[in-house]
């Protein structure tokens, strides 16, 4: 059980004529850093996709059930069968009992993949009700500033009878012509031990990242794909080098200065293997040619 | 001995307790968040970290982020029932629990945090300050962490660097500001832990942090 190595990862993905993550503050336009114009994708946006992928692959069965669900997934399942737990919960309703709280938390971790991975606030009234998951992700940021294009679209139908004469309604959608995003993530071995996240869970997580957009197609997203997944494996659970140093070994730069990038080939990813410190192994899980 | 680390990150949110639904960050890192960064490198029950001084290295700048969040926690009773019966419905549907919340966060932050530790009453005969001092320095020099340190929220991971004594330091921002009453830390000896506050003042980019026992820190 649990992990004996610390990990960091760099995850690259791109979008073509789509909106990777809408901002509810500005009418669902792509998230943008107002000062630099770079595009942003929140950590929770990618975590949602990991959850959805795991459900698709593992069918929402323990130990891969997903706690935080989307309704669409709901229709596929009714009642989950839980495996019997060897310790019987106490009859007394004493939620302050620390042992019981631990058992509840442990049991949830065993059954639910997303709780094991990302953590969850379990209860308010018990002490041990919080799980810190080992996987931590930062906001993703585009390599270059993005251009958000707002399109007005029409629908040849109306919703209400009173609009019948109009014959059509107008709508809006936002797209980015092209953007390459970079995400940094951490896998904290000490948290893995507590939540029971093990090597096979980690493998599943990386598999989910590799396939993150293959099953997340929609009218909004346009064409999104994974461009790279670089995993740094430390030889010790505490780690062997600062995360920043590792992230810096992977540089992403536009090939030409004065053109507008419109495809992944307009960028060059350089991996400086020689700068990877001793005790750290760089595993290239996925790299777009 | 005092230690000094430099922490930096793209974003940070040290949420004000009075504005935690639509999160608004304090202007600077709180002593509590700073302590957690030290603890992410090394902590044992035998030791306690104390933050002495915080130097603010980057101008205080803001950004607003609105996200879809979830407004509920797992119910212990439902889990208990499902465990007992061996079946049940245990999940949360994000659409039903959705809350759109905005956060006013800090951006491009960088702090130099000075701290020291003391031994607690849990320290046994084999524990001494030298041992932990060595452990801390070894870990911090190698970039080893027990947990990934973060700036207020876990999605805002922090980069940390140990500043060795005698190292030439960049200057802090030239700004004097009364930061008002600010969260200091929890007093964990109380049950439940009780929050403590202090009147924070930044003088030329430097905030001196009072000791937890001093009169300046109030509950």
Short mmCIF file of C-alpha atoms in Angstrom, two decimals:
data_model
loop_
_atom_site.label_atom_id
_atom_site.label_comp_id
_atom_site.label_asym_id
_atom_site.label_seq_id
_atom_site.Cartn_x
_atom_site.Cartn_y
_atom_site.Cartn_z
CA UNK A 1 0.00 0.00 0.00
CA UNK A 2 0.82 3.67 -0.34
CA UNK A 3 3.65 5.28 -2.26
CA UNK A 4 7.34 5.17 -1.59
CA UNK A 5 8.19 8.01 -3.96
CA UNK A 6 7.33 11.63 -4.34
CA UNK A 7 6.30 12.77 -7.82
CA UNK A 8 5.81 15.95 -9.75
CA UNK A 9 4.38 16.19 -13.21
CA UNK A 10 4.10 18.59 -16.10
CA UNK A 11 0.98 18.16 -18.18
CA UNK A 12 0.61 19.83 -21.57
CA UNK A 13 -2.66 20.04 -23.46
CA UNK A 14 -4.02 22.17 -26.24
CA UNK A 15 -7.32 23.44 -27.57
CA UNK A 16 -8.28 24.28 -31.12
CA UNK A 17 -11.36 26.41 -31.76
CA UNK A 18 -12.89 25.71 -28.42
CA UNK A 19 -13.30 26.92 -24.89
CA UNK A 20 -11.37 24.79 -22.40
CA UNK A 21 -12.77 26.33 -19.22
CA UNK A 22 -15.46 29.00 -19.11
CA UNK A 23 -15.43 31.81 -16.57
CA UNK A 24 -18.85 32.25 -14.92
CA UNK A 25 -17.88 35.84 -14.11
CA UNK A 26 -17.76 36.96 -17.72
CA UNK A 27 -20.52 35.11 -19.50
CA UNK A 28 -18.58 31.87 -19.81
CA UNK A 29 -15.76 33.35 -21.84
CA UNK A 30 -12.47 31.46 -21.53
CA UNK A 31 -10.66 32.17 -18.28
CA UNK A 32 -7.98 34.73 -18.72
CA UNK A 33 -5.34 36.37 -16.60
CA UNK A 34 -6.42 40.00 -16.98
CA UNK A 35 -2.91 41.34 -16.58
CA UNK A 36 -1.00 39.19 -19.02
CA UNK A 37 -3.74 37.86 -21.27
CA UNK A 38 -2.71 34.26 -20.70
CA UNK A 39 -5.45 31.66 -20.61
CA UNK A 40 -6.17 29.81 -17.38
CA UNK A 41 -7.78 26.47 -16.59
CA UNK A 42 -8.61 25.80 -12.95
CA UNK A 43 -7.38 22.77 -11.05
CA UNK A 44 -10.95 21.68 -10.36
CA UNK A 45 -11.77 21.70 -14.07
CA UNK A 46 -9.14 19.03 -14.77
CA UNK A 47 -10.01 17.07 -11.63
CA UNK A 48 -13.60 16.84 -12.84
CA UNK A 49 -12.37 15.24 -16.07
CA UNK A 50 -10.21 12.77 -14.16
CA UNK A 51 -13.25 11.72 -12.15
CA UNK A 52 -15.33 11.29 -15.30
CA UNK A 53 -12.65 9.22 -16.99
CA UNK A 54 -12.29 6.90 -14.01
CA UNK A 55 -16.04 6.37 -13.92
CA UNK A 56 -16.01 5.51 -17.59
CA UNK A 57 -13.14 3.08 -17.25
CA UNK A 58 -14.06 1.45 -13.96
CA UNK A 59 -17.82 1.68 -14.10
CA UNK A 60 -18.31 3.44 -10.80
CA UNK A 61 -17.77 0.32 -8.71
CA UNK A 62 -15.88 0.21 -5.43
CA UNK A 63 -13.01 0.73 -4.97
CA UNK A 64 -13.27 3.11 -7.93
CA UNK A 65 -16.56 4.79 -7.10
CA UNK A 66 -16.63 8.52 -7.53
CA UNK A 67 -18.04 10.58 -4.73
CA UNK A 68 -18.44 13.93 -6.45
CA UNK A 69 -20.61 13.11 -9.41
CA UNK A 70 -22.20 14.68 -12.39
CA UNK A 71 -25.85 13.97 -13.04
CA UNK A 72 -25.26 12.45 -16.42
CA UNK A 73 -23.33 9.71 -14.76
CA UNK A 74 -26.11 9.18 -12.26
CA UNK A 75 -28.46 7.62 -14.77
CA UNK A 76 -26.15 4.72 -15.33
CA UNK A 77 -26.15 3.54 -11.77
CA UNK A 78 -28.62 2.76 -9.10
CA UNK A 79 -27.47 1.09 -6.01
CA UNK A 80 -23.89 0.37 -5.20
CA UNK A 81 -22.96 -2.79 -3.42
CA UNK A 82 -20.52 -2.10 -0.70
CA UNK A 83 -18.07 -4.64 0.42
CA UNK A 84 -18.53 -5.72 3.98
CA UNK A 85 -16.42 -3.92 6.45
CA UNK A 86 -14.79 -6.12 9.00
CA UNK A 87 -15.27 -3.81 11.96
CA UNK A 88 -18.85 -3.20 12.95
CA UNK A 89 -19.77 0.39 13.59
CA UNK A 90 -20.69 1.04 17.16
CA UNK A 91 -24.31 1.23 18.09
CA UNK A 92 -23.96 4.31 20.20
CA UNK A 93 -24.36 7.41 18.21
CA UNK A 94 -21.25 9.12 19.33
CA UNK A 95 -19.74 10.91 16.38
CA UNK A 96 -17.06 12.42 18.60
CA UNK A 97 -15.55 8.98 18.99
CA UNK A 98 -12.21 9.38 17.25
CA UNK A 99 -11.82 5.70 16.40
CA UNK A 100 -15.14 5.59 14.69
CA UNK A 101 -14.39 8.75 12.78
CA UNK A 102 -11.19 7.15 11.57
CA UNK A 103 -13.04 4.05 10.47
CA UNK A 104 -15.61 6.07 8.55
CA UNK A 105 -12.92 8.07 6.83
CA UNK A 106 -10.92 4.96 6.03
CA UNK A 107 -13.94 3.21 4.64
CA UNK A 108 -14.78 6.15 2.39
CA UNK A 109 -11.20 6.23 1.15
CA UNK A 110 -11.32 2.52 0.35
CA UNK A 111 -14.47 2.83 -1.68
CA UNK A 112 -14.10 6.13 -3.47
CA UNK A 113 -11.28 6.83 -5.88
CA UNK A 114 -11.67 10.60 -5.88
CA UNK A 115 -11.56 10.79 -2.08
CA UNK A 116 -8.35 8.74 -2.04
CA UNK A 117 -6.83 10.87 -4.75
CA UNK A 118 -7.93 14.43 -4.19
CA UNK A 119 -9.18 14.31 -0.62
CA UNK A 120 -12.53 15.38 0.75
CA UNK A 121 -14.00 17.21 3.68
CA UNK A 122 -15.81 14.34 5.30
CA UNK A 123 -17.75 15.57 8.25
CA UNK A 124 -18.17 18.60 10.33
CA UNK A 125 -18.73 17.06 13.69
CA UNK A 126 -15.88 14.55 13.87
CA UNK A 127 -12.27 15.25 14.38
CA UNK A 128 -10.75 12.98 11.79
CA UNK A 129 -13.18 13.84 9.06
CA UNK A 130 -10.81 15.42 6.63
CA UNK A 131 -8.78 13.63 4.01
CA UNK A 132 -5.91 15.35 2.29
CA UNK A 133 -5.43 13.65 -1.01
CA UNK A 134 -1.94 13.09 -2.37
CA UNK A 135 -2.63 14.63 -5.76
CA UNK A 136 -2.41 18.37 -5.92
CA UNK A 137 -2.72 20.35 -9.15
CA UNK A 138 -2.15 23.98 -9.91
CA UNK A 139 -3.98 26.20 -12.35
CA UNK A 140 -2.99 25.54 -15.94
CA UNK A 141 -1.72 28.49 -17.88
CA UNK A 142 -1.33 29.00 -21.61
CA UNK A 143 2.16 29.45 -23.02
CA UNK A 144 1.15 32.57 -24.93
CA UNK A 145 -1.60 35.13 -24.38
CA UNK A 146 -4.88 33.90 -25.81
CA UNK A 147 -7.39 35.49 -28.10
CA UNK A 148 -10.99 34.98 -27.14
CA UNK A 149 -13.36 35.17 -30.09
CA UNK A 150 -17.02 35.65 -29.40
CA UNK A 151 -19.33 34.20 -32.01
CA UNK A 152 -22.96 35.00 -32.41
CA UNK A 153 -24.91 31.98 -33.51
CA UNK A 154 -28.51 31.49 -34.49
CA UNK A 155 -31.02 28.77 -33.85
CA UNK A 156 -33.83 28.28 -36.32
CA UNK A 157 -36.36 27.75 -33.57
CA UNK A 158 -37.69 29.62 -30.57
CA UNK A 159 -38.40 28.46 -27.04
CA UNK A 160 -41.56 30.41 -26.20
CA UNK A 161 -44.73 30.84 -28.20
CA UNK A 162 -44.64 34.60 -27.77
CA UNK A 163 -41.43 34.68 -29.81
CA UNK A 164 -43.04 32.74 -32.67
CA UNK A 165 -42.90 35.66 -35.11
CA UNK A 166 -39.16 36.00 -34.69
CA UNK A 167 -38.69 32.51 -36.03
CA UNK A 168 -35.18 32.21 -34.65
CA UNK A 169 -33.12 33.01 -31.57
CA UNK A 170 -29.60 34.24 -31.24
CA UNK A 171 -26.97 32.83 -28.94
CA UNK A 172 -23.33 33.31 -28.20
CA UNK A 173 -20.32 31.15 -27.82
CA UNK A 174 -16.66 31.79 -27.17
CA UNK A 175 -13.71 30.03 -28.68
CA UNK A 176 -9.94 30.28 -28.59
CA UNK A 177 -8.41 29.69 -32.06
CA UNK A 178 -5.50 27.83 -30.52
CA UNK A 179 -3.76 27.64 -27.18
CA UNK A 180 -1.26 25.33 -25.53
CA UNK A 181 -1.68 25.00 -21.77
CA UNK A 182 0.77 23.84 -19.16
CA UNK A 183 -0.21 22.39 -15.80
CA UNK A 184 1.99 21.53 -12.83
CA UNK A 185 1.03 18.84 -10.37
CA UNK A 186 2.36 17.16 -7.26
CA UNK A 187 1.90 13.72 -5.76
CA UNK A 188 2.62 13.85 -2.05
CA UNK A 189 3.68 10.47 -0.73
CA UNK A 190 2.91 11.26 2.92
CA UNK A 191 -0.73 11.98 2.10
CA UNK A 192 -0.99 8.80 0.05
CA UNK A 193 -0.30 6.69 3.08
CA UNK A 194 -3.16 8.21 5.02
CA UNK A 195 -5.72 7.94 2.25
CA UNK A 196 -4.62 4.51 1.02
CA UNK A 197 -3.71 5.77 -2.46
CA UNK A 198 -1.35 3.19 -3.95
CA UNK A 199 0.77 2.54 -7.03
CA UNK A 200 -2.15 1.22 -9.06
CA UNK A 201 -4.20 4.31 -8.19
CA UNK A 202 -1.33 6.46 -9.38
CA UNK A 203 -1.09 4.51 -12.61
CA UNK A 204 -4.81 5.04 -13.12
CA UNK A 205 -4.41 8.75 -12.46
CA UNK A 206 -1.70 9.13 -15.09
CA UNK A 207 -3.70 7.01 -17.52
CA UNK A 208 -6.63 9.33 -16.91
CA UNK A 209 -4.47 12.35 -17.71
CA UNK A 210 -3.23 10.74 -20.92
CA UNK A 211 -6.79 10.19 -22.06
CA UNK A 212 -8.35 13.19 -20.39
CA UNK A 213 -10.12 14.71 -23.37
CA UNK A 214 -10.85 11.59 -25.42
CA UNK A 215 -14.23 11.18 -23.76
CA UNK A 216 -14.97 14.78 -23.00
CA UNK A 217 -16.15 16.03 -26.34
CA UNK A 218 -18.77 18.71 -26.51
CA UNK A 219 -19.90 21.65 -28.58
CA UNK A 220 -18.10 24.01 -26.23
CA UNK A 221 -14.72 22.36 -25.98
CA UNK A 222 -13.75 22.27 -29.64
CA UNK A 223 -10.79 20.01 -30.14
CA UNK A 224 -8.77 19.39 -27.01
CA UNK A 225 -5.89 16.98 -26.79
CA UNK A 226 -3.06 15.94 -24.56
CA UNK A 227 0.35 17.04 -25.84
CA UNK A 228 2.66 15.83 -23.14
CA UNK A 229 2.87 14.19 -19.75
CA UNK A 230 6.23 14.34 -18.03
CA UNK A 231 6.53 12.66 -14.67
CA UNK A 232 9.38 13.23 -12.24
CA UNK A 233 9.87 10.35 -9.88
CA UNK A 234 11.95 11.01 -6.79
CA UNK A 235 13.77 8.06 -5.30
CA UNK A 236 12.59 8.95 -1.79
CA UNK A 237 9.17 9.72 -0.33
CA UNK A 238 10.29 13.17 0.79
CA UNK A 239 11.81 13.95 -2.56
CA UNK A 240 15.30 14.58 -3.83
CA UNK A 241 15.08 18.02 -5.43
CA UNK A 242 12.96 21.16 -5.31
CA UNK A 243 9.90 20.96 -7.54
CA UNK A 244 10.70 24.22 -9.28
CA UNK A 245 14.05 22.93 -10.48
CA UNK A 246 12.34 19.95 -12.07
CA UNK A 247 9.65 21.98 -13.74
CA UNK A 248 12.34 24.19 -15.24
CA UNK A 249 13.91 21.28 -17.10
CA UNK A 250 10.94 21.33 -19.44
CA UNK A 251 10.77 24.43 -21.57
CA UNK A 252 8.01 25.19 -24.02
CA UNK A 253 8.67 27.93 -26.55
CA UNK A 254 7.07 29.09 -29.77
CA UNK A 255 9.14 28.12 -32.80
CA UNK A 256 8.76 31.48 -34.54
CA UNK A 257 8.37 34.80 -32.80
CA UNK A 258 6.14 36.73 -35.14
CA UNK A 259 3.44 34.27 -36.11
CA UNK A 260 0.27 33.23 -34.39
CA UNK A 261 0.52 29.67 -33.08
CA UNK A 262 -2.30 27.56 -34.50
CA UNK A 263 -1.07 24.05 -33.87
CA UNK A 264 1.15 22.13 -31.50
CA UNK A 265 3.95 22.08 -34.08
CA UNK A 266 4.23 25.83 -33.72
CA UNK A 267 5.73 25.13 -30.32
CA UNK A 268 8.88 23.38 -29.36
CA UNK A 269 9.18 21.40 -26.15
CA UNK A 270 12.73 20.91 -24.96
CA UNK A 271 13.52 18.48 -22.20
CA UNK A 272 16.86 19.04 -20.56
CA UNK A 273 17.62 15.54 -19.34
CA UNK A 274 21.05 16.59 -18.10
CA UNK A 275 19.51 19.09 -15.69
CA UNK A 276 17.40 16.45 -13.97
CA UNK A 277 19.08 16.09 -10.57
CA UNK A 278 20.40 12.87 -9.17
CA UNK A 279 17.82 10.78 -7.40
CA UNK A 280 15.07 11.94 -9.75
CA UNK A 281 13.92 9.96 -12.74
CA UNK A 282 12.13 11.66 -15.60
CA UNK A 283 9.47 9.43 -17.09
CA UNK A 284 8.02 10.67 -20.34
CA UNK A 285 4.56 9.15 -20.22
CA UNK A 286 3.34 10.89 -23.30
CA UNK A 287 4.95 13.16 -25.82
CA UNK A 288 3.39 14.40 -28.99
CA UNK A 289 5.70 13.95 -31.92
CA UNK B 1 18.74 29.63 15.76
CA UNK B 2 16.43 31.28 13.31
CA UNK B 3 15.69 30.05 9.84
CA UNK B 4 14.83 31.96 6.72
CA UNK B 5 13.03 30.69 3.65
CA UNK B 6 11.80 32.48 0.60
CA UNK B 7 8.42 31.38 -0.65
CA UNK B 8 6.82 32.49 -3.86
CA UNK B 9 3.95 31.61 -6.13
CA UNK B 10 1.75 32.79 -8.92
CA UNK B 11 -1.36 33.06 -6.77
CA UNK B 12 -2.19 33.01 -3.07
CA UNK B 13 -5.32 33.23 -0.98
CA UNK B 14 -5.00 33.74 2.78
CA UNK B 15 -8.70 33.87 3.36
CA UNK B 16 -10.10 36.40 5.79
CA UNK B 17 -12.34 34.51 8.22
CA UNK B 18 -15.02 37.18 7.97
CA UNK B 19 -15.14 36.81 4.18
CA UNK B 20 -14.78 33.13 3.56
CA UNK B 21 -17.86 32.42 1.48
CA UNK B 22 -16.75 34.63 -1.36
CA UNK B 23 -13.13 34.39 -0.33
CA UNK B 24 -11.13 37.53 0.09
CA UNK B 25 -7.47 37.19 0.92
CA UNK B 26 -5.55 39.16 3.51
CA UNK B 27 -3.01 41.54 1.98
CA UNK B 28 -0.15 39.33 3.08
CA UNK B 29 0.53 35.81 4.31
CA UNK B 30 -0.72 35.07 7.84
CA UNK B 31 1.58 33.69 10.54
CA UNK B 32 -0.54 30.56 10.50
CA UNK B 33 -0.04 29.95 6.77
CA UNK B 34 3.65 30.71 7.17
CA UNK B 35 3.91 28.18 9.99
CA UNK B 36 2.30 25.59 7.75
CA UNK B 37 4.93 26.12 5.10
CA UNK B 38 7.65 25.40 7.65
CA UNK B 39 5.70 22.40 8.87
CA UNK B 40 5.43 21.10 5.32
CA UNK B 41 9.20 20.70 5.40
CA UNK B 42 9.58 19.37 8.95
CA UNK B 43 7.32 18.91 11.88
CA UNK B 44 7.15 16.53 14.83
CA UNK B 45 4.90 16.69 17.88
CA UNK B 46 8.09 17.35 19.84
CA UNK B 47 8.57 20.73 18.19
CA UNK B 48 6.66 23.95 17.62
CA UNK B 49 7.38 26.53 14.94
CA UNK B 50 7.19 30.25 15.69
CA UNK B 51 7.15 32.85 12.97
CA UNK B 52 9.28 35.88 13.82
CA UNK B 53 9.18 38.13 10.82
CA UNK B 54 7.67 38.28 7.37
CA UNK B 55 9.22 40.37 4.62
CA UNK B 56 7.03 41.19 1.66
CA UNK B 57 9.12 41.11 -1.53
CA UNK B 58 6.55 41.77 -4.25
CA UNK B 59 3.96 44.55 -4.55
CA UNK B 60 0.52 43.56 -3.27
CA UNK B 61 -1.64 42.86 -6.31
CA UNK B 62 -5.02 41.22 -6.74
CA UNK B 63 -7.04 39.09 -9.08
CA UNK B 64 -10.57 37.76 -8.99
CA UNK B 65 -11.47 34.16 -9.85
CA UNK B 66 -14.98 32.73 -9.93
CA UNK B 67 -15.37 28.97 -9.78
CA UNK B 68 -18.08 26.36 -9.47
CA UNK B 69 -17.71 24.91 -6.02
CA UNK B 70 -19.53 22.37 -3.91
CA UNK B 71 -21.36 23.50 -0.83
CA UNK B 72 -21.68 20.37 1.29
CA UNK B 73 -19.66 17.80 3.17
CA UNK B 74 -20.00 14.06 3.57
CA UNK B 75 -22.61 13.08 6.10
CA UNK B 76 -21.19 10.80 8.75
CA UNK B 77 -24.59 9.29 9.39
CA UNK B 78 -25.06 8.22 5.77
CA UNK B 79 -21.65 6.60 5.72
CA UNK B 80 -22.38 4.78 8.95
CA UNK B 81 -25.65 3.49 7.57
CA UNK B 82 -24.09 2.29 4.32
CA UNK B 83 -21.35 0.51 6.21
CA UNK B 84 -23.89 -1.23 8.41
CA UNK B 85 -26.15 -2.37 5.60
CA UNK B 86 -23.49 -3.09 3.06
CA UNK B 87 -25.34 -1.02 0.51
CA UNK B 88 -26.66 2.45 0.05
CA UNK B 89 -26.32 5.58 -1.97
CA UNK B 90 -23.29 7.58 -1.17
CA UNK B 91 -22.47 10.29 -3.57
CA UNK B 92 -22.86 13.96 -4.08
CA UNK B 93 -24.24 15.46 -7.24
CA UNK B 94 -22.41 18.58 -8.10
CA UNK B 95 -25.36 20.09 -9.92
CA UNK B 96 -27.48 19.95 -6.77
CA UNK B 97 -24.81 21.32 -4.49
CA UNK B 98 -23.32 23.86 -6.82
CA UNK B 99 -22.24 27.21 -5.55
CA UNK B 100 -20.56 29.74 -7.73
CA UNK B 101 -18.07 31.54 -5.59
CA UNK B 102 -15.59 34.17 -6.44
CA UNK B 103 -12.26 34.54 -4.73
CA UNK B 104 -10.22 37.68 -4.54
CA UNK B 105 -6.69 36.31 -4.50
CA UNK B 106 -3.20 37.73 -4.42
CA UNK B 107 -0.95 37.29 -7.40
CA UNK B 108 2.79 36.96 -7.91
CA UNK B 109 3.60 36.84 -4.24
CA UNK B 110 7.00 36.41 -2.72
CA UNK B 111 7.83 36.45 0.98
CA UNK B 112 10.86 35.93 3.12
CA UNK B 113 9.78 34.20 6.30
CA UNK B 114 11.95 34.12 9.39
CA UNK B 115 11.12 31.54 12.04
CA UNK B 116 12.52 29.49 14.86
CA UNK B 117 11.31 26.43 16.68
CA UNK B 118 11.16 25.35 20.26
CA UNK B 119 10.79 21.93 21.80
CA UNK B 120 7.45 21.06 23.33
CA UNK B 121 6.70 19.06 26.43
CA UNK B 122 6.34 15.98 24.22
CA UNK B 123 10.08 16.04 23.61
CA UNK B 124 11.74 13.08 25.28
CA UNK B 125 15.26 12.63 26.55
CA UNK B 126 16.56 11.68 23.11
CA UNK B 127 15.21 14.82 21.47
CA UNK B 128 17.23 17.94 21.22
CA UNK B 129 17.12 21.05 19.12
CA UNK B 130 20.35 20.16 17.29
CA UNK B 131 18.77 17.04 15.85
CA UNK B 132 15.78 18.87 14.37
CA UNK B 133 17.90 21.76 13.25
CA UNK B 134 20.04 19.38 11.23
CA UNK B 135 17.03 17.58 9.84
CA UNK B 136 15.38 20.80 8.78
CA UNK B 137 18.46 22.15 7.04
CA UNK B 138 19.11 18.85 5.26
CA UNK B 139 15.58 18.73 3.95
CA UNK B 140 15.32 22.38 3.01
CA UNK B 141 18.65 22.36 1.14
CA UNK B 142 17.61 19.37 -0.93
CA UNK B 143 14.13 20.68 -1.62
CA UNK B 144 12.59 17.82 0.32
CA UNK B 145 9.11 18.31 1.65
CA UNK B 146 6.80 16.15 3.71
CA UNK B 147 3.85 17.84 2.05
CA UNK B 148 3.81 20.18 -0.89
CA UNK B 149 3.68 23.64 0.77
CA UNK B 150 1.00 26.00 -0.43
CA UNK B 151 -0.04 29.62 -0.21
CA UNK B 152 -3.32 29.52 1.66
CA UNK B 153 -5.12 27.08 -0.65
CA UNK B 154 -3.79 23.80 -1.97
CA UNK B 155 -4.22 24.77 -5.62
CA UNK B 156 -1.75 27.59 -5.05
CA UNK B 157 1.41 25.59 -4.51
CA UNK B 158 4.45 27.44 -3.22
CA UNK B 159 8.04 27.37 -4.38
CA UNK B 160 10.40 27.46 -1.46
CA UNK B 161 14.06 28.16 -1.10
CA UNK B 162 16.21 28.07 1.98
CA UNK B 163 18.13 31.26 2.56
CA UNK B 164 21.46 30.47 4.19
CA UNK B 165 22.87 32.94 6.73
CA UNK B 166 25.08 35.54 5.11
CA UNK B 167 23.29 35.20 1.79
CA UNK B 168 22.73 38.53 0.11
CA UNK B 169 19.08 39.48 0.31
CA UNK B 170 16.89 41.36 -2.11
CA UNK B 171 15.10 44.23 -0.43
CA UNK B 172 11.48 44.10 0.59
CA UNK B 173 8.93 46.47 -0.88
CA UNK B 174 9.10 50.04 0.29
CA UNK B 175 5.64 50.28 1.72
CA UNK B 176 4.26 51.01 5.15
CA UNK B 177 0.71 49.94 5.74
CA UNK B 178 -1.50 49.25 8.69
CA UNK B 179 -2.95 45.82 7.90
CA UNK B 180 -5.48 45.93 10.71
CA UNK B 181 -6.49 42.96 12.81
CA UNK B 182 -5.23 39.85 11.18
CA UNK B 183 -5.54 36.16 11.91
CA UNK B 184 -2.57 34.98 13.94
CA UNK B 185 -3.12 31.27 14.44
CA UNK B 186 -5.29 28.84 16.31
CA UNK B 187 -4.68 28.16 19.94
CA UNK B 188 -4.73 24.38 19.78
CA UNK B 189 -4.61 23.97 23.54
CA UNK B 190 -8.24 25.02 23.69
CA UNK B 191 -11.01 22.63 22.72
CA UNK B 192 -12.25 23.44 20.12
CA UNK B 193 -9.15 25.36 18.96
CA UNK B 194 -9.74 29.06 19.31
CA UNK B 195 -8.64 31.64 16.77
CA UNK B 196 -6.20 34.35 17.81
CA UNK B 197 -5.65 37.71 16.16
CA UNK B 198 -3.04 40.45 16.20
CA UNK B 199 -2.75 43.97 14.96
CA UNK B 200 -0.49 43.66 11.93
CA UNK B 201 1.59 46.52 10.70
CA UNK B 202 3.91 46.47 7.73
CA UNK B 203 6.85 48.86 8.10
CA UNK B 204 8.84 49.22 4.93
CA UNK B 205 7.61 45.84 3.75
CA UNK B 206 8.45 44.09 7.03
CA UNK B 207 5.91 42.67 9.46
CA UNK B 208 7.20 41.71 12.87
CA UNK B 209 5.19 38.89 14.34
CA UNK B 210 4.64 38.90 18.11
CA UNK B 211 5.06 35.73 20.14
CA UNK B 212 1.88 33.75 20.70
CA UNK B 213 1.95 34.39 24.45
CA UNK B 214 2.36 38.15 24.16
CA UNK B 215 -0.41 40.63 24.92
CA UNK B 216 -0.47 41.72 21.31
CA UNK B 217 -2.09 38.44 20.35
CA UNK B 218 -5.70 38.28 21.40
CA UNK B 219 -8.50 35.79 21.10
#
